[in-house]
mmCIF file of C-alpha atoms and ligand atoms in Angstrom:
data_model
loop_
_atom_site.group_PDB
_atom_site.id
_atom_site.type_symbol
_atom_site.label_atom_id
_atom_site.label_comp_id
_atom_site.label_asym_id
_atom_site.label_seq_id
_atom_site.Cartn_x
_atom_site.Cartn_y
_atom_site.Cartn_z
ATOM 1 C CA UNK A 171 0.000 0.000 0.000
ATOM 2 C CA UNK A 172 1.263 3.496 -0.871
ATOM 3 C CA UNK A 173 1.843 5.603 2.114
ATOM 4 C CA UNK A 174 3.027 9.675 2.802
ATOM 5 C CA UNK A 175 5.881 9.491 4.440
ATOM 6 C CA UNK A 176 7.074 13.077 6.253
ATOM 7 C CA UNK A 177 10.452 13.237 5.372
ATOM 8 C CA UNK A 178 11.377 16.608 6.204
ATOM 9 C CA UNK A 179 9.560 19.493 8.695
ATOM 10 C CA UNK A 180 10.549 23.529 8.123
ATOM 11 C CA UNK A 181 9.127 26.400 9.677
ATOM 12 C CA UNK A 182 9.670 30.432 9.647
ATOM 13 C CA UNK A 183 8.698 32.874 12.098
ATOM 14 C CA UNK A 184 9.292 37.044 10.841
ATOM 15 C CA UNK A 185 11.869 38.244 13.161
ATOM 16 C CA UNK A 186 9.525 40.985 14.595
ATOM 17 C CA UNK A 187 7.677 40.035 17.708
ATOM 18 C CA UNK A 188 4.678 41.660 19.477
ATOM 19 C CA UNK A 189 4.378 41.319 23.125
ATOM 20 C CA UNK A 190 1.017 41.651 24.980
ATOM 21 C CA UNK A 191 2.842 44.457 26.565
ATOM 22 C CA UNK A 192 2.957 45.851 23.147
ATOM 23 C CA UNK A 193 -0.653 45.465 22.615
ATOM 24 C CA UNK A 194 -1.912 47.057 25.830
ATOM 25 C CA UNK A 195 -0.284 50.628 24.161
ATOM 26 C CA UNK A 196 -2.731 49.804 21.001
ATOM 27 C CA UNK A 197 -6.086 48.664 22.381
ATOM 28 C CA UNK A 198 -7.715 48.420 25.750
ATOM 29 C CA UNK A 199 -6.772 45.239 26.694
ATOM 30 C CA UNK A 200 -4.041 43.558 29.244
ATOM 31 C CA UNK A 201 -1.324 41.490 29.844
ATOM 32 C CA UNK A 202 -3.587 39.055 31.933
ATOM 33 C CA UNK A 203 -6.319 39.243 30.213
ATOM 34 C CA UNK A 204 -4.836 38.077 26.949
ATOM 35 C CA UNK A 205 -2.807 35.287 28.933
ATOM 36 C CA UNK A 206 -5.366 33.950 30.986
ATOM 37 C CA UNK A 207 -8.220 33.927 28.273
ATOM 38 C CA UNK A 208 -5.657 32.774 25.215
ATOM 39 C CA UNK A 209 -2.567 31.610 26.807
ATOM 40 C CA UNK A 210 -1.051 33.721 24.023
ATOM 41 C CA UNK A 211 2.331 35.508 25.183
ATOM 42 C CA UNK A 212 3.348 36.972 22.058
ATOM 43 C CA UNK A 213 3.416 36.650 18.005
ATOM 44 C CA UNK A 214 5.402 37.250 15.013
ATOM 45 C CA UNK A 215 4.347 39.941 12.903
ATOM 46 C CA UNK A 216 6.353 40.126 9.160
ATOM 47 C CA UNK A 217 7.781 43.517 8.348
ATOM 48 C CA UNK A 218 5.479 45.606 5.605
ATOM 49 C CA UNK A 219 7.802 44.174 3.012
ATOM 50 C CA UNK A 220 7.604 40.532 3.879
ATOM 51 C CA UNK A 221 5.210 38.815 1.631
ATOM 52 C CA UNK A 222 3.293 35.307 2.470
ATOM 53 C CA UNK A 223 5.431 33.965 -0.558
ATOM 54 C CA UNK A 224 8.852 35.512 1.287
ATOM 55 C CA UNK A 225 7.659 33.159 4.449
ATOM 56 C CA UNK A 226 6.303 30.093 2.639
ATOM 57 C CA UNK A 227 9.882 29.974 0.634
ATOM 58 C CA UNK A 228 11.788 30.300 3.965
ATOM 59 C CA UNK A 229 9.724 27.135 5.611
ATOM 60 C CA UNK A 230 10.181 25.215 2.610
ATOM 61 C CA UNK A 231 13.462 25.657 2.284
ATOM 62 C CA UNK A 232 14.249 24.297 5.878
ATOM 63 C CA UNK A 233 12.134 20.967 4.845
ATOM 64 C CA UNK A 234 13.924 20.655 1.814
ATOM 65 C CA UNK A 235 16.990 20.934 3.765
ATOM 66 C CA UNK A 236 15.634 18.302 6.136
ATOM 67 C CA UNK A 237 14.822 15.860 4.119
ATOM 68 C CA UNK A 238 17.821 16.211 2.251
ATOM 69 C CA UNK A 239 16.036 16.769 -1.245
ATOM 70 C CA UNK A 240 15.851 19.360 -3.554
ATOM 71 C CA UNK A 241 13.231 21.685 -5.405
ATOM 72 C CA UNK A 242 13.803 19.876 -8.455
ATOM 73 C CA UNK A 243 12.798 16.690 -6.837
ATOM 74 C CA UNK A 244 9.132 17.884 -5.884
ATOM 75 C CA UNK A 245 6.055 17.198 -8.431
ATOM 76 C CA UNK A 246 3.388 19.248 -6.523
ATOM 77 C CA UNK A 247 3.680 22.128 -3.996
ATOM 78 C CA UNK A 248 0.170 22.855 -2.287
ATOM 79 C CA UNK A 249 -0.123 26.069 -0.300
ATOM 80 C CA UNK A 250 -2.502 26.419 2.269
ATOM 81 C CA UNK A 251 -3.423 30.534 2.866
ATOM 82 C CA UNK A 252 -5.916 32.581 3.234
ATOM 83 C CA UNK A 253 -3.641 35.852 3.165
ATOM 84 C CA UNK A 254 -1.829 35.277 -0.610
ATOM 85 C CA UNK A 255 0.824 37.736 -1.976
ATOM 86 C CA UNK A 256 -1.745 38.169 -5.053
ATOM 87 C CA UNK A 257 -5.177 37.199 -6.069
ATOM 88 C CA UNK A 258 -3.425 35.773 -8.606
ATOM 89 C CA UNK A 259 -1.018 33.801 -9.544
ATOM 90 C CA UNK A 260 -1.176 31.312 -6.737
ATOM 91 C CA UNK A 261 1.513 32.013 -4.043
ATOM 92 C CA UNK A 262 2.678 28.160 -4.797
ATOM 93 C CA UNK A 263 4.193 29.100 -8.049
ATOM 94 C CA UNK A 264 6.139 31.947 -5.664
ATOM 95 C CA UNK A 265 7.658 29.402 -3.954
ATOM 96 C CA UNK A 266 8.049 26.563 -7.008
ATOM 97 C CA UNK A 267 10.103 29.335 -8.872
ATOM 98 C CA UNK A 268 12.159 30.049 -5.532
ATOM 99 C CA UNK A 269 13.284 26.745 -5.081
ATOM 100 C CA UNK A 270 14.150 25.541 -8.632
ATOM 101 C CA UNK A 271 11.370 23.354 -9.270
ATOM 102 C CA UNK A 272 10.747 24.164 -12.937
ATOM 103 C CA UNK A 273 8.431 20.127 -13.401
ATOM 104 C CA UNK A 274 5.434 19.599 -11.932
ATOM 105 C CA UNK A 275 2.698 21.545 -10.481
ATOM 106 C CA UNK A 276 1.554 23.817 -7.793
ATOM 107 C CA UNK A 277 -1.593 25.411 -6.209
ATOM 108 C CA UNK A 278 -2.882 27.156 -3.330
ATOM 109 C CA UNK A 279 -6.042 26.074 -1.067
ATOM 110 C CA UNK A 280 -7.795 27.893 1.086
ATOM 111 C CA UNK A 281 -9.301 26.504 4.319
ATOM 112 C CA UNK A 282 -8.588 28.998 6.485
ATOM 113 C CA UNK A 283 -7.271 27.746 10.027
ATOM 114 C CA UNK A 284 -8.175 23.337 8.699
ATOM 115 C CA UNK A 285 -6.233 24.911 5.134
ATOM 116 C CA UNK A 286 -2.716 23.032 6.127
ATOM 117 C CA UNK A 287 -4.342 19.933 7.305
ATOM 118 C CA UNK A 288 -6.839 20.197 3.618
ATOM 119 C CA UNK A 289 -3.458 20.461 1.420
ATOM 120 C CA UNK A 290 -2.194 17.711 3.596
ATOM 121 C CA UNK A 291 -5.052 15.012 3.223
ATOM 122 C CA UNK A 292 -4.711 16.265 -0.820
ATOM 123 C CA UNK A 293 -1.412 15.361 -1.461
ATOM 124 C CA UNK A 294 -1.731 12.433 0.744
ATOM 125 C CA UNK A 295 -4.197 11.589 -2.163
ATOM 126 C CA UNK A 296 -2.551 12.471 -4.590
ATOM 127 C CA UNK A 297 0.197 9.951 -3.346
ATOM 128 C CA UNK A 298 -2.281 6.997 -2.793
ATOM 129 C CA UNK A 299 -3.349 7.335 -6.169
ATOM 130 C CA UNK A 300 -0.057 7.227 -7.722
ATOM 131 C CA UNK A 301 0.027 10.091 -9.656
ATOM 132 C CA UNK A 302 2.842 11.806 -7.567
ATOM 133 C CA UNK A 303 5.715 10.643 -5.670
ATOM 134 C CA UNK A 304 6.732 13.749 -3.589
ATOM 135 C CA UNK A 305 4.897 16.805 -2.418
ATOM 136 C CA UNK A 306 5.921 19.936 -1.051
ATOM 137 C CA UNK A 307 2.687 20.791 1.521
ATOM 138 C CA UNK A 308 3.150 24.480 3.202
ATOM 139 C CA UNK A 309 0.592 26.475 5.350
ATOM 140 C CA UNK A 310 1.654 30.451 5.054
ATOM 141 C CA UNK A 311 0.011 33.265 6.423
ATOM 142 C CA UNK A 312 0.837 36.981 6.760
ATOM 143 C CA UNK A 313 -2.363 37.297 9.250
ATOM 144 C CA UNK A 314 -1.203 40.617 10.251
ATOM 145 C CA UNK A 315 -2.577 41.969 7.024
ATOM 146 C CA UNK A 316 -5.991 41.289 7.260
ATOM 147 C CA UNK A 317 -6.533 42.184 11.212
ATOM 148 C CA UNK A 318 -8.000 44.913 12.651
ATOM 149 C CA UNK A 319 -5.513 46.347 14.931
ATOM 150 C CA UNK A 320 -8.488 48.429 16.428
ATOM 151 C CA UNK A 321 -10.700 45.345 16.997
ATOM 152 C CA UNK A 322 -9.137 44.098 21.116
ATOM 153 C CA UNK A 323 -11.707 41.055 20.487
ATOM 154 C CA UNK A 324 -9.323 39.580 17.440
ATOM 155 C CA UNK A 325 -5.969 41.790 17.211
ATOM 156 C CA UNK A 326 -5.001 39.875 20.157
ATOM 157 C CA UNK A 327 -4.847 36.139 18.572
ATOM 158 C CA UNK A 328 -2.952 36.195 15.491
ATOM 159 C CA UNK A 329 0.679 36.435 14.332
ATOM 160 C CA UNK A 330 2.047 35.759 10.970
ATOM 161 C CA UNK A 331 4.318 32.883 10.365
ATOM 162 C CA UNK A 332 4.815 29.760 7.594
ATOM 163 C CA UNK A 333 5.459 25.719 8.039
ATOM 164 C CA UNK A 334 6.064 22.919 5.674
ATOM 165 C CA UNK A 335 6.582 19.507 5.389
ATOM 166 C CA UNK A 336 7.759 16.922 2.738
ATOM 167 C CA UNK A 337 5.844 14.221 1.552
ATOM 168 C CA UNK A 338 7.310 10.979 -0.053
ATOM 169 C CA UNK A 339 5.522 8.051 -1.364
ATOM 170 C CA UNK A 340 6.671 4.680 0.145
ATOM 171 C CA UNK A 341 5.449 1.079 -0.365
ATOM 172 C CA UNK A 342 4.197 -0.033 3.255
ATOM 173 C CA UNK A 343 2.434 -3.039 4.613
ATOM 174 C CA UNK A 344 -0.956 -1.170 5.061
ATOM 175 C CA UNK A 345 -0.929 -1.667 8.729
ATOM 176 C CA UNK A 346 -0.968 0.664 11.853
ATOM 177 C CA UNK A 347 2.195 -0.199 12.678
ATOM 178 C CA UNK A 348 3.325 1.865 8.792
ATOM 179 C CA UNK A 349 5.580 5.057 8.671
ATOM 180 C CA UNK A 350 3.337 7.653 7.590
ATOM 181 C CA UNK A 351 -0.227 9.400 7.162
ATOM 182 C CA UNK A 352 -2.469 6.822 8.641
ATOM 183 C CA UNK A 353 -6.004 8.319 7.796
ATOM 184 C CA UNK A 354 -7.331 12.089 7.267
ATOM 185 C CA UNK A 355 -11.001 13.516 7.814
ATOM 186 C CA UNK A 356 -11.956 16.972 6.480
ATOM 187 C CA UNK A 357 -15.224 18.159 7.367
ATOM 188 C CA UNK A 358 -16.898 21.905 7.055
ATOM 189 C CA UNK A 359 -20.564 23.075 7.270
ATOM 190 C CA UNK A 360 -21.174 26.315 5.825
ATOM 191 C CA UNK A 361 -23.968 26.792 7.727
ATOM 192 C CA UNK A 362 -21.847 28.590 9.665
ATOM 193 C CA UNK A 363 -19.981 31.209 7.250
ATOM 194 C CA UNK A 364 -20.693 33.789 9.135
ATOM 195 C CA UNK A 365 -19.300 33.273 12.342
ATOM 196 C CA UNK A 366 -15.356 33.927 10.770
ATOM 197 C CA UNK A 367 -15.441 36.038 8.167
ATOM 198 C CA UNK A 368 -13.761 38.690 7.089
ATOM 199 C CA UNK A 369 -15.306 42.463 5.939
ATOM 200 C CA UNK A 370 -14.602 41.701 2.441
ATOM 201 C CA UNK A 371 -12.704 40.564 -0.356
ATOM 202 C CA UNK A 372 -11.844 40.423 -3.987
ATOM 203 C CA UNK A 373 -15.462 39.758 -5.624
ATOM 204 C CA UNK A 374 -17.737 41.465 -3.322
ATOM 205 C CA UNK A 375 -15.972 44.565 -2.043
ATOM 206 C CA UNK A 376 -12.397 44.706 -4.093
ATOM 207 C CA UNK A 377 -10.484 44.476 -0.840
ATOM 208 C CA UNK A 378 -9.337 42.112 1.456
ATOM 209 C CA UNK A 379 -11.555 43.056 4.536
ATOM 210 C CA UNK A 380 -10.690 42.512 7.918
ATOM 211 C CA UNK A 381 -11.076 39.180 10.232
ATOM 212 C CA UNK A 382 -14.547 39.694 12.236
ATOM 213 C CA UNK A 383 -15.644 36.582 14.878
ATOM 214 C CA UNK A 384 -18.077 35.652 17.295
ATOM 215 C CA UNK A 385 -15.778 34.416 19.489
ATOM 216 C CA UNK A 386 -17.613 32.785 21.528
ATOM 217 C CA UNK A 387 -19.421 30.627 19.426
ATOM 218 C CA UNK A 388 -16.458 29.504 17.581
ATOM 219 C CA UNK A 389 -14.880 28.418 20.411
ATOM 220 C CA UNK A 390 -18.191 26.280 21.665
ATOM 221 C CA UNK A 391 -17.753 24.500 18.333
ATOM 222 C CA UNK A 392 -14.424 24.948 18.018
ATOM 223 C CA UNK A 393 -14.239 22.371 21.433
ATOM 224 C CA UNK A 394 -16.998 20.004 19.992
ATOM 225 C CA UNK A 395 -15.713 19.159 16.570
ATOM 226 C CA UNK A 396 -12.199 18.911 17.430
ATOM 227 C CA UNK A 397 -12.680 16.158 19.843
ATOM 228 C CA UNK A 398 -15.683 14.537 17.478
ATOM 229 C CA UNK A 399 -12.958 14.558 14.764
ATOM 230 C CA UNK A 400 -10.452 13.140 16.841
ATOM 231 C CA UNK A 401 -11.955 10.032 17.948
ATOM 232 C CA UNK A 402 -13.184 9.568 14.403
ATOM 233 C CA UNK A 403 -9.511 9.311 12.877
ATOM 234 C CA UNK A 404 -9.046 6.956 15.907
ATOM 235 C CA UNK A 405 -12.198 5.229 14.770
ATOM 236 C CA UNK A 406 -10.734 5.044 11.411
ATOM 237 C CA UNK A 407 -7.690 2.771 12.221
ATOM 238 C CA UNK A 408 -9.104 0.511 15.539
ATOM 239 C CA UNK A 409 -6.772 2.848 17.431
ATOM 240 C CA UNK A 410 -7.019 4.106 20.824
ATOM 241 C CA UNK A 411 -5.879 7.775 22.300
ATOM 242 C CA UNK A 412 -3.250 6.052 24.313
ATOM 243 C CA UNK A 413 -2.159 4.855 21.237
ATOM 244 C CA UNK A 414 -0.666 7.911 20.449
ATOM 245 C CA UNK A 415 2.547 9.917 21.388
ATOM 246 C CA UNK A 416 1.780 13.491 20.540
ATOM 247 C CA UNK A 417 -1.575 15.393 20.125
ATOM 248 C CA UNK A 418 -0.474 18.564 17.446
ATOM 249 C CA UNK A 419 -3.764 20.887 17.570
ATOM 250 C CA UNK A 420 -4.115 24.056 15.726
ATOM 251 C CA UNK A 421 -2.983 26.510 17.973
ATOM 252 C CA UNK A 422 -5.996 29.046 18.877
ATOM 253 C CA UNK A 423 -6.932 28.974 22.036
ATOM 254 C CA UNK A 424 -5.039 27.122 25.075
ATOM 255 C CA UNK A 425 -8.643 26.484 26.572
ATOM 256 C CA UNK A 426 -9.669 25.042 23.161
ATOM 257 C CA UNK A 427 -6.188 23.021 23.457
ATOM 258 C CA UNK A 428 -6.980 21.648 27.151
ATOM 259 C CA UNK A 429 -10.759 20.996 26.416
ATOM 260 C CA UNK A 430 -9.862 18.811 23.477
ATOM 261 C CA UNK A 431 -6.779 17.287 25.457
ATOM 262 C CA UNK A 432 -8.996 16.278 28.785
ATOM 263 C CA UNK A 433 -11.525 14.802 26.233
ATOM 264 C CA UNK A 434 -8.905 12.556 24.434
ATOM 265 C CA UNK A 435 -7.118 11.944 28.438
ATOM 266 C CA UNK A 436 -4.517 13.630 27.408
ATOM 267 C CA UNK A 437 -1.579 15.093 29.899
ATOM 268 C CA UNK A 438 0.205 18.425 28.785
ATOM 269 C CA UNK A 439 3.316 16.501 28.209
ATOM 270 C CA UNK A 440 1.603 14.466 25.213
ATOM 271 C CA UNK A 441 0.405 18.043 23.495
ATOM 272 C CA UNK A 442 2.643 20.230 21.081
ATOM 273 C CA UNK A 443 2.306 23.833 21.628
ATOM 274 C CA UNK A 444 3.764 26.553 20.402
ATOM 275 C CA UNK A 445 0.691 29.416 21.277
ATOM 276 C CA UNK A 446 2.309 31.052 23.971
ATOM 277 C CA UNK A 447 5.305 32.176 21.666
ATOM 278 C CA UNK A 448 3.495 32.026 17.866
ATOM 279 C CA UNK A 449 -0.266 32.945 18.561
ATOM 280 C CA UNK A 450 -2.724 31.525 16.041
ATOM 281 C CA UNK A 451 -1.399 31.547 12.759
ATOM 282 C CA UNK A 452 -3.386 30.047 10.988
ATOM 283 C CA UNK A 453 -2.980 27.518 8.134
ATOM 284 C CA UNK A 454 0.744 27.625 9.443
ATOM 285 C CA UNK A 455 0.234 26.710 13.262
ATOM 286 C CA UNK A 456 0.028 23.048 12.803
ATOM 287 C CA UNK A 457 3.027 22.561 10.318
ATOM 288 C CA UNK A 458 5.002 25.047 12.877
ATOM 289 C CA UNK A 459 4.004 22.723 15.565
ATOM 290 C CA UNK A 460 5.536 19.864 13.883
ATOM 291 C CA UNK A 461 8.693 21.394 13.004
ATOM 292 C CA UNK A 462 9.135 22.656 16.489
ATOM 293 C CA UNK A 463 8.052 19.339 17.956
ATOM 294 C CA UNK A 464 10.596 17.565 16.022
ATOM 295 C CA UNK A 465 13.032 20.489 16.472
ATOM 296 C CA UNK A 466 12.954 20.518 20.284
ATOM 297 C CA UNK A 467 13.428 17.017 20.439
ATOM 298 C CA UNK A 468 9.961 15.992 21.717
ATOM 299 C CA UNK A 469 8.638 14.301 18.402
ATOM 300 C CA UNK A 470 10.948 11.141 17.221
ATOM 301 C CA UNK A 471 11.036 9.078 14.346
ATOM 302 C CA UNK A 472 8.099 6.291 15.114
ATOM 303 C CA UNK A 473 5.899 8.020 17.282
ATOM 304 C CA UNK A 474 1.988 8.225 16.407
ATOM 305 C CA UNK A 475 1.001 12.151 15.916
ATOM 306 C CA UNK A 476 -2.895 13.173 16.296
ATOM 307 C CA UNK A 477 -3.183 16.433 13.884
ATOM 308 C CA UNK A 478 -6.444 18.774 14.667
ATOM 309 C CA UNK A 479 -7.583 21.917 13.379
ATOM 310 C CA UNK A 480 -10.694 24.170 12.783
ATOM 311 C CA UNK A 481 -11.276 27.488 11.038
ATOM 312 C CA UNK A 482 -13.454 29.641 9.389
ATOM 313 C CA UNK A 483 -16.217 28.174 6.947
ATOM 314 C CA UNK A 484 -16.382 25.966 9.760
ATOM 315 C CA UNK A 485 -14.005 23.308 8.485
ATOM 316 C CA UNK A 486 -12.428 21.028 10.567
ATOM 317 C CA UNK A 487 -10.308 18.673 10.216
ATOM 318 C CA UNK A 488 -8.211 15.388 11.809
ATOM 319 C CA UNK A 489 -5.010 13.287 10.698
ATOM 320 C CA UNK A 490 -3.345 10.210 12.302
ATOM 321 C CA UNK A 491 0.455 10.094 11.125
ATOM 322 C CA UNK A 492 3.262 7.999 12.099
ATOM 323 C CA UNK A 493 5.973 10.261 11.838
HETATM 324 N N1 ACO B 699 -8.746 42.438 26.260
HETATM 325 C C1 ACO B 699 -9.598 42.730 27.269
HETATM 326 N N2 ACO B 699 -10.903 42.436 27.204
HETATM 327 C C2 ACO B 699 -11.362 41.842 26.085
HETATM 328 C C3 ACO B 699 -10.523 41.533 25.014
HETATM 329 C C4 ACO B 699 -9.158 41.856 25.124
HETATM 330 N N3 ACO B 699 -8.270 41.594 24.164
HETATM 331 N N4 ACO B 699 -11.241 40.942 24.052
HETATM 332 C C5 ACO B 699 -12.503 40.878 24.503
HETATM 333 N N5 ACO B 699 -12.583 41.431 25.734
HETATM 334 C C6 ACO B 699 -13.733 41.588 26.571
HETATM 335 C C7 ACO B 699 -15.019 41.559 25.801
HETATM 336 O O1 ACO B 699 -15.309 42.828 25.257
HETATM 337 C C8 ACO B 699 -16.011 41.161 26.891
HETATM 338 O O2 ACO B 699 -16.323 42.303 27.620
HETATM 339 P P1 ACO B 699 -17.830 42.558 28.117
HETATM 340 O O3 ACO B 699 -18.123 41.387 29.014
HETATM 341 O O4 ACO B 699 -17.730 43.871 28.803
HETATM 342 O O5 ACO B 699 -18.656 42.564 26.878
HETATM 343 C C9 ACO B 699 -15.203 40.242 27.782
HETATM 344 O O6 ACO B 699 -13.826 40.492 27.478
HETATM 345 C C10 ACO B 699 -15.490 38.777 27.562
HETATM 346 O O7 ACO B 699 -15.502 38.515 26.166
HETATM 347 P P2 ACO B 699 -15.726 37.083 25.594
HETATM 348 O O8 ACO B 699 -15.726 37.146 24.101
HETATM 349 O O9 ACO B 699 -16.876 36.428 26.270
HETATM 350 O O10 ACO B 699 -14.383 36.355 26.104
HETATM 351 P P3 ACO B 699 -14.002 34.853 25.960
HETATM 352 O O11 ACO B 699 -13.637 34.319 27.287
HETATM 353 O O12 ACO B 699 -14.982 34.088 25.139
HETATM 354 O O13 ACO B 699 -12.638 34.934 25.135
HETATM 355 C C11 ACO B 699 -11.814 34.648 22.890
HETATM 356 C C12 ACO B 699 -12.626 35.516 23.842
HETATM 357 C C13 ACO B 699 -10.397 34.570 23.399
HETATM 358 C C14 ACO B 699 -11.849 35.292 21.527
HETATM 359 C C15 ACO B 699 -12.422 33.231 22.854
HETATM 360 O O14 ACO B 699 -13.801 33.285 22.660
HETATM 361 C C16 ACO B 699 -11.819 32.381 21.758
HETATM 362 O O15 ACO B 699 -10.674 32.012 21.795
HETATM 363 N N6 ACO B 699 -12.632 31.993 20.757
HETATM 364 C C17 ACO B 699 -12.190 31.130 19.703
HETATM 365 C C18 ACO B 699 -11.285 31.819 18.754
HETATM 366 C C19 ACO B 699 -10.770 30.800 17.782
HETATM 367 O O16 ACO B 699 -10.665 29.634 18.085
HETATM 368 N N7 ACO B 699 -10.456 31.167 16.605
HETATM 369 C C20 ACO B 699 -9.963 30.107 15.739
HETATM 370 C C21 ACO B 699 -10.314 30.258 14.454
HETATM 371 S S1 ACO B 699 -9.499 31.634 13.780
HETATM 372 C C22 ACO B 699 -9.464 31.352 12.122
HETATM 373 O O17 ACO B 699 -9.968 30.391 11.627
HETATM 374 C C23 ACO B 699 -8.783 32.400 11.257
#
């Protein structure tokens, strides 16, 4: 059975960080408040010329370098944004011409926050069926761009940043015990569109608009479908949560984090994050998760990863991968 091996993990964070300290001289808000209601610390911010391409290219350049392969070797690059340099081309082709890769193809998606963990379960497909045999997957996001730094109940949350991994297609038993991406679910319900949104964009106002969310009520679903999703990919494969090593949410909320965690009986030692530092970036928190997992020495070769995530649209989404 073809399987997606990861064989490489990159990340990039802008060099410019924004405290909470930072943020109490720009809207009424605090220190504490942000801390104890987010568990966010600080975030990344990209300077004004430091396009989503700029950090995509960056990330993928570190998994390249990781799995010790080369642009040229890649036959599809899938970028996961919803903040692109350009409404068109894709921001993929950015990064294809960057690294050399002059074969093949490459396309953005857009998920929002479950738009890493979409172009994942993609290629993964792509692999299965045989019509690739490596894939560049990145999630990229210049955020910054497309908050309102006026807005305390959002400006708080979000910091720019970009993660990637490499995909590799290997012949494997077909068993639980394979290297690899196990099983993926992606779900949405547009039903709720309206809850994350954004002011506008290209068709209906010309701009880009500015994020706009009832909080609240994302994070009540946020908390439901991550751990419905979760047991389903355990479902999937007859495996249990003890099963595996490392849960690797999308990075939001820490109370989203622990509510899904004490669901699954998970202990903070068996969860990646990286909020406290990063913030919610978006389609790039869950491959920057990964890379600093694996770069901090927590995730090894072998271990059984639970990916979650859930954005805008809703979508939501779950992977099982041995790494
Ligand atoms: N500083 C100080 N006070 C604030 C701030 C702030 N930054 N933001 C809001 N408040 C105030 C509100 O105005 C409100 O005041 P009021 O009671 O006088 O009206 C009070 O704090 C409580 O507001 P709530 O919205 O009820 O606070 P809550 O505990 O729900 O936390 C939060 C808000 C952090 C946004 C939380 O609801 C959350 O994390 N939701 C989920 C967000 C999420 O998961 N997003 C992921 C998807 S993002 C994507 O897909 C792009």
């Amino acid at each position: 059975m073809l399987r997606s091996i990861l064989l490489g993990v990159g990340g990039y964070l802008p060099e410019k960080v924004l405290s909470n300290e930072d943020l109490e001289h720009m809207v009424d808000t605090s220190d504490s408040w942000i801390r104890e209601r987010t568990g966010i610390c600080r975030r990344h911010i990209a300077a004004p010329e430091e396009l989503t391409s700029d950090l995509a290219i960056r990330a993928a350049q570190e998994a390249l370098k990781h799995a010790h392969l080369s642009g040229a070797d890649m036959d599809m690059i899938i970028l996961a944004t919803t903040t692109p340099d350009d409404t068109l081309p894709a921001t993929a082709v950015k990064v294809q011409r960057a690294i050399g890769m002059t074969g093949g193809f490459a396309f953005d998606i857009q998920a929002v926050c479950s738009g890493f963990m979409y172009a994942l379960a993609t290629a993964d497909a792509y692999i299965r069926s045989g019509m690739i045999k490596k894939a560049l997957v990145i999630g990229a996001e210049t955020i910054s761009r497309i908050v309102d730094w006026t807005d305390r109940n959002t400006c708080v949350l979000f910091g720019d940043g970009a993660g990637a991994v490499i995909l590799s297609a290997e012949d494997k038993a077909g068993t639980n015990q394979d290297q690899g991406v196990l099983t993926t679910i992606l779900r949405s319900d547009g039903r709720y569109a309206d809850l994350l949104r954004t002011t506008g964009g290209v068709s209906r106002t010309q701009t880009a608009g500015t994020i706009l969310m009832e909080g609240r009520e994302v994070f009540r679903h946020a908390v439901q479908n991550l751990a419905e999703v979760a047991h389903q990919v355990l479902e999937n494969t007859g495996l249990s949560a003890e099963d595996v090593s490392f849960l690797v949410p999308h990075q939001a909320n820490a109370r989203i984090i622990d509510g899904t965690a004490k669901k699954l009986n998970f202990g903070p030692e068996r969860v990646i994050l990286t909020l406290p530092e990063q913030g919610n970036t978006s389609a790039a928190s869950i491959p920057l998760a990964l890379f600093e997992g694996v770069m901090r020495g927590q995730i090894h070769r072998g271990d059984l990863l639970l990916l979650e995530s859930m954005g805008g649209g809703f979508t939501w989404a779950g992977a099982l991968i041995r790494y």
